[in-house]
Amino acid sequence: MNQSTATLPQLKQLAQTLVSQGKLAEAVIIYSQIIALDNSNAEHRIKLGTLYAMNGELEKALPEYQQAITMAPNMAVTYYSLANVQKKINQIDAAIDNLKKAVELKPDWAQAIHNLANTLMHVGRFKDAAEAYQKLLALAPDNREIMLQHGNALTSSNQAGEAIKLY
């Protein structure tokens, strides 16, 4: 395929093929071309940020996600993806803020709530973590792992009586 005359769908397909072959650096180049052709689509920025993150280029992923948020501020997945990169580079407070935003935009997204709760536990914000686990339990009331995590958060926040009920 001649990349200079390829259509957006063809370039996206090529990038997808390259990713499936593990050729992330080449896929990054293709997505840069896609953005040059269509720079108004936030999803292109998200994909490029994800490719950078998958390739271990975390510092390059950040501005792509931030640009996507500027372009489309109501996409929960962008805040979630940005938070995951921020956690990896130890920007924990910013990551927590972005996970909260993702959950605010998509309140029933269990994966985002769980990520938020676990992150809060990791930094010792046990009361906030317990609240997040409580939201998660509302979505999955029979999940024993979440019950245990919620109980641990309650115990750590000096709410042993409540924790015992979960245990």
GROMACS .gro file of N, CA, C and O in nm, residues 58-105:
model
  192
   58LEU      N    1   0.592   0.661   2.781
   58LEU     CA    2   0.487   0.719   2.864
   58LEU      C    3   0.482   0.871   2.855
   58LEU      O    4   0.373   0.929   2.853
   59GLU      N    5   0.596   0.935   2.851
   59GLU     CA    6   0.599   1.082   2.844
   59GLU      C    7   0.539   1.133   2.713
   59GLU      O    8   0.486   1.244   2.708
   60LYS      N    9   0.546   1.053   2.608
   60LYS     CA   10   0.485   1.092   2.480
   60LYS      C   11   0.335   1.065   2.480
   60LYS      O   12   0.260   1.128   2.406
   61ALA      N   13   0.291   0.970   2.562
   61ALA     CA   14   0.149   0.938   2.569
   61ALA      C   15   0.069   1.050   2.636
   61ALA      O   16  -0.043   1.081   2.594
   62LEU      N   17   0.128   1.112   2.738
   62LEU     CA   18   0.057   1.215   2.815
   62LEU      C   19  -0.004   1.325   2.730
   62LEU      O   20  -0.124   1.353   2.742
   63PRO      N   21   0.075   1.393   2.645
   63PRO     CA   22   0.014   1.503   2.569
   63PRO      C   23  -0.092   1.458   2.469
   63PRO      O   24  -0.184   1.535   2.438
   64GLU      N   25  -0.082   1.335   2.423
   64GLU     CA   26  -0.185   1.285   2.331
   64GLU      C   27  -0.318   1.271   2.404
   64GLU      O   28  -0.423   1.313   2.354
   65TYR      N   29  -0.315   1.214   2.525
   65TYR     CA   30  -0.438   1.203   2.604
   65TYR      C   31  -0.490   1.340   2.644
   65TYR      O   32  -0.611   1.366   2.639
   66GLN      N   33  -0.400   1.430   2.682
   66GLN     CA   34  -0.442   1.564   2.722
   66GLN      C   35  -0.506   1.639   2.605
   66GLN      O   36  -0.607   1.708   2.623
   67GLN      N   37  -0.451   1.621   2.486
   67GLN     CA   38  -0.510   1.684   2.367
   67GLN      C   39  -0.647   1.624   2.338
   67GLN      O   40  -0.740   1.695   2.303
   68ALA      N   41  -0.659   1.493   2.355
   68ALA     CA   42  -0.790   1.429   2.334
   68ALA      C   43  -0.893   1.481   2.432
   68ALA      O   44  -1.009   1.503   2.395
   69ILE      N   45  -0.853   1.506   2.556
   69ILE     CA   46  -0.946   1.561   2.656
   69ILE      C   47  -0.989   1.701   2.616
   69ILE      O   48  -1.106   1.737   2.627
   70THR      N   49  -0.896   1.780   2.566
   70THR     CA   50  -0.930   1.915   2.518
   70THR      C   51  -1.031   1.907   2.404
   70THR      O   52  -1.126   1.986   2.399
   71MET      N   53  -1.012   1.812   2.316
   71MET     CA   54  -1.099   1.798   2.199
   71MET      C   55  -1.235   1.739   2.233
   71MET      O   56  -1.336   1.776   2.173
   72ALA      N   57  -1.237   1.644   2.327
   72ALA     CA   58  -1.362   1.574   2.362
   72ALA      C   59  -1.361   1.549   2.513
   72ALA      O   60  -1.326   1.440   2.558
   73PRO      N   61  -1.399   1.650   2.591
   73PRO     CA   62  -1.386   1.641   2.737
   73PRO      C   63  -1.482   1.544   2.807
   73PRO      O   64  -1.472   1.526   2.928
   74ASN      N   65  -1.571   1.481   2.734
   74ASN     CA   66  -1.669   1.393   2.797
   74ASN      C   67  -1.645   1.245   2.768
   74ASN      O   68  -1.735   1.164   2.785
   75MET      N   69  -1.525   1.210   2.727
   75MET     CA   70  -1.492   1.070   2.699
   75MET      C   71  -1.420   1.010   2.820
   75MET      O   72  -1.302   1.038   2.844
   76ALA      N   73  -1.491   0.929   2.895
   76ALA     CA   74  -1.436   0.870   3.018
   76ALA      C   75  -1.310   0.790   2.993
   76ALA      O   76  -1.216   0.792   3.074
   77VAL      N   77  -1.304   0.721   2.880
   77VAL     CA   78  -1.189   0.635   2.852
   77VAL      C   79  -1.059   0.714   2.845
   77VAL      O   80  -0.953   0.663   2.882
   78THR      N   81  -1.066   0.839   2.802
   78THR     CA   82  -0.944   0.919   2.792
   78THR      C   83  -0.889   0.949   2.931
   78THR      O   84  -0.768   0.938   2.954
   79TYR      N   85  -0.975   0.987   3.022
   79TYR     CA   86  -0.931   1.015   3.159
   79TYR      C   87  -0.874   0.888   3.223
   79TYR      O   88  -0.773   0.893   3.294
   80TYR      N   89  -0.939   0.776   3.197
   80TYR     CA   90  -0.894   0.648   3.251
   80TYR      C   91  -0.755   0.613   3.196
   80TYR      O   92  -0.666   0.575   3.273
   81SER      N   93  -0.738   0.627   3.067
   81SER     CA   94  -0.609   0.594   3.004
   81SER      C   95  -0.499   0.688   3.053
   81SER      O   96  -0.388   0.645   3.081
   82LEU      N   97  -0.531   0.817   3.062
   82LEU     CA   98  -0.435   0.914   3.112
   82LEU      C   99  -0.395   0.879   3.255
   82LEU      O  100  -0.276   0.881   3.290
   83ALA      N  101  -0.492   0.843   3.337
   83ALA     CA  102  -0.463   0.807   3.476
   83ALA      C  103  -0.369   0.687   3.485
   83ALA      O  104  -0.279   0.684   3.569
   84ASN      N  105  -0.390   0.589   3.400
   84ASN     CA  106  -0.303   0.471   3.404
   84ASN      C  107  -0.159   0.507   3.371
   84ASN      O  108  -0.066   0.453   3.432
   85VAL      N  109  -0.138   0.597   3.277
   85VAL     CA  110  -0.002   0.642   3.245
   85VAL      C  111   0.053   0.724   3.363
   85VAL      O  112   0.168   0.706   3.403
   86GLN      N  113  -0.029   0.810   3.419
   86GLN     CA  114   0.016   0.893   3.531
   86GLN      C  115   0.058   0.807   3.650
   86GLN      O  116   0.155   0.837   3.718
   87LYS      N  117  -0.015   0.699   3.674
   87LYS     CA  118   0.023   0.609   3.783
   87LYS      C  119   0.162   0.550   3.757
   87LYS      O  120   0.243   0.540   3.849
   88LYS      N  121   0.188   0.514   3.634
   88LYS     CA  122   0.317   0.452   3.601
   88LYS      C  123   0.434   0.548   3.616
   88LYS      O  124   0.546   0.504   3.641
   89ILE      N  125   0.408   0.678   3.603
   89ILE     CA  126   0.518   0.775   3.618
   89ILE      C  127   0.507   0.849   3.752
   89ILE      O  128   0.564   0.955   3.770
   90ASN      N  129   0.432   0.789   3.843
   90ASN     CA  130   0.422   0.836   3.981
   90ASN      C  131   0.356   0.974   3.996
   90ASN      O  132   0.389   1.048   4.087
   91GLN      N  133   0.262   1.004   3.910
   91GLN     CA  134   0.179   1.124   3.925
   91GLN      C  135   0.045   1.078   3.986
   91GLN      O  136  -0.060   1.088   3.924
   92ILE      N  137   0.053   1.029   4.108
   92ILE     CA  138  -0.061   0.961   4.169
   92ILE      C  139  -0.179   1.054   4.195
   92ILE      O  140  -0.294   1.016   4.168
   93ASP      N  141  -0.155   1.173   4.245
   93ASP     CA  142  -0.266   1.265   4.272
   93ASP      C  143  -0.341   1.300   4.143
   93ASP      O  144  -0.464   1.301   4.140
   94ALA      N  145  -0.267   1.325   4.037
   94ALA     CA  146  -0.330   1.355   3.908
   94ALA      C  147  -0.405   1.232   3.858
   94ALA      O  148  -0.516   1.244   3.802
   95ALA      N  149  -0.348   1.115   3.877
   95ALA     CA  150  -0.415   0.992   3.834
   95ALA      C  151  -0.547   0.973   3.909
   95ALA      O  152  -0.649   0.938   3.847
   96ILE      N  153  -0.546   0.998   4.038
   96ILE     CA  154  -0.669   0.985   4.117
   96ILE      C  155  -0.774   1.084   4.065
   96ILE      O  156  -0.891   1.047   4.047
   97ASP      N  157  -0.734   1.206   4.040
   97ASP     CA  158  -0.828   1.306   3.987
   97ASP      C  159  -0.888   1.259   3.854
   97ASP      O  160  -1.008   1.274   3.830
   98ASN      N  161  -0.806   1.203   3.768
   98ASN     CA  162  -0.855   1.159   3.637
   98ASN      C  163  -0.941   1.034   3.648
   98ASN      O  164  -1.038   1.019   3.572
   99LEU      N  165  -0.909   0.946   3.741
   99LEU     CA  166  -0.997   0.830   3.763
   99LEU      C  167  -1.132   0.875   3.817
   99LEU      O  168  -1.237   0.823   3.776
  100LYS      N  169  -1.130   0.973   3.907
  100LYS     CA  170  -1.257   1.027   3.957
  100LYS      C  171  -1.339   1.087   3.843
  100LYS      O  172  -1.462   1.070   3.839
  101LYS      N  173  -1.273   1.157   3.753
  101LYS     CA  174  -1.343   1.217   3.639
  101LYS      C  175  -1.402   1.107   3.549
  101LYS      O  176  -1.516   1.120   3.502
  102ALA      N  177  -1.326   1.001   3.526
  102ALA     CA  178  -1.377   0.890   3.445
  102ALA      C  179  -1.502   0.830   3.508
  102ALA      O  180  -1.601   0.803   3.438
  103VAL      N  181  -1.499   0.812   3.640
  103VAL     CA  182  -1.613   0.755   3.711
  103VAL      C  183  -1.730   0.853   3.711
  103VAL      O  184  -1.847   0.813   3.698
  104GLU      N  185  -1.701   0.981   3.722
  104GLU     CA  186  -1.807   1.083   3.717
  104GLU      C  187  -1.878   1.078   3.581
  104GLU      O  188  -2.000   1.086   3.575
  105LEU      N  189  -1.801   1.062   3.475
  105LEU     CA  190  -1.859   1.057   3.341
  105LEU      C  191  -1.931   0.925   3.313
  105LEU      O  192  -2.026   0.922   3.235
   0.00000   0.00000   0.00000
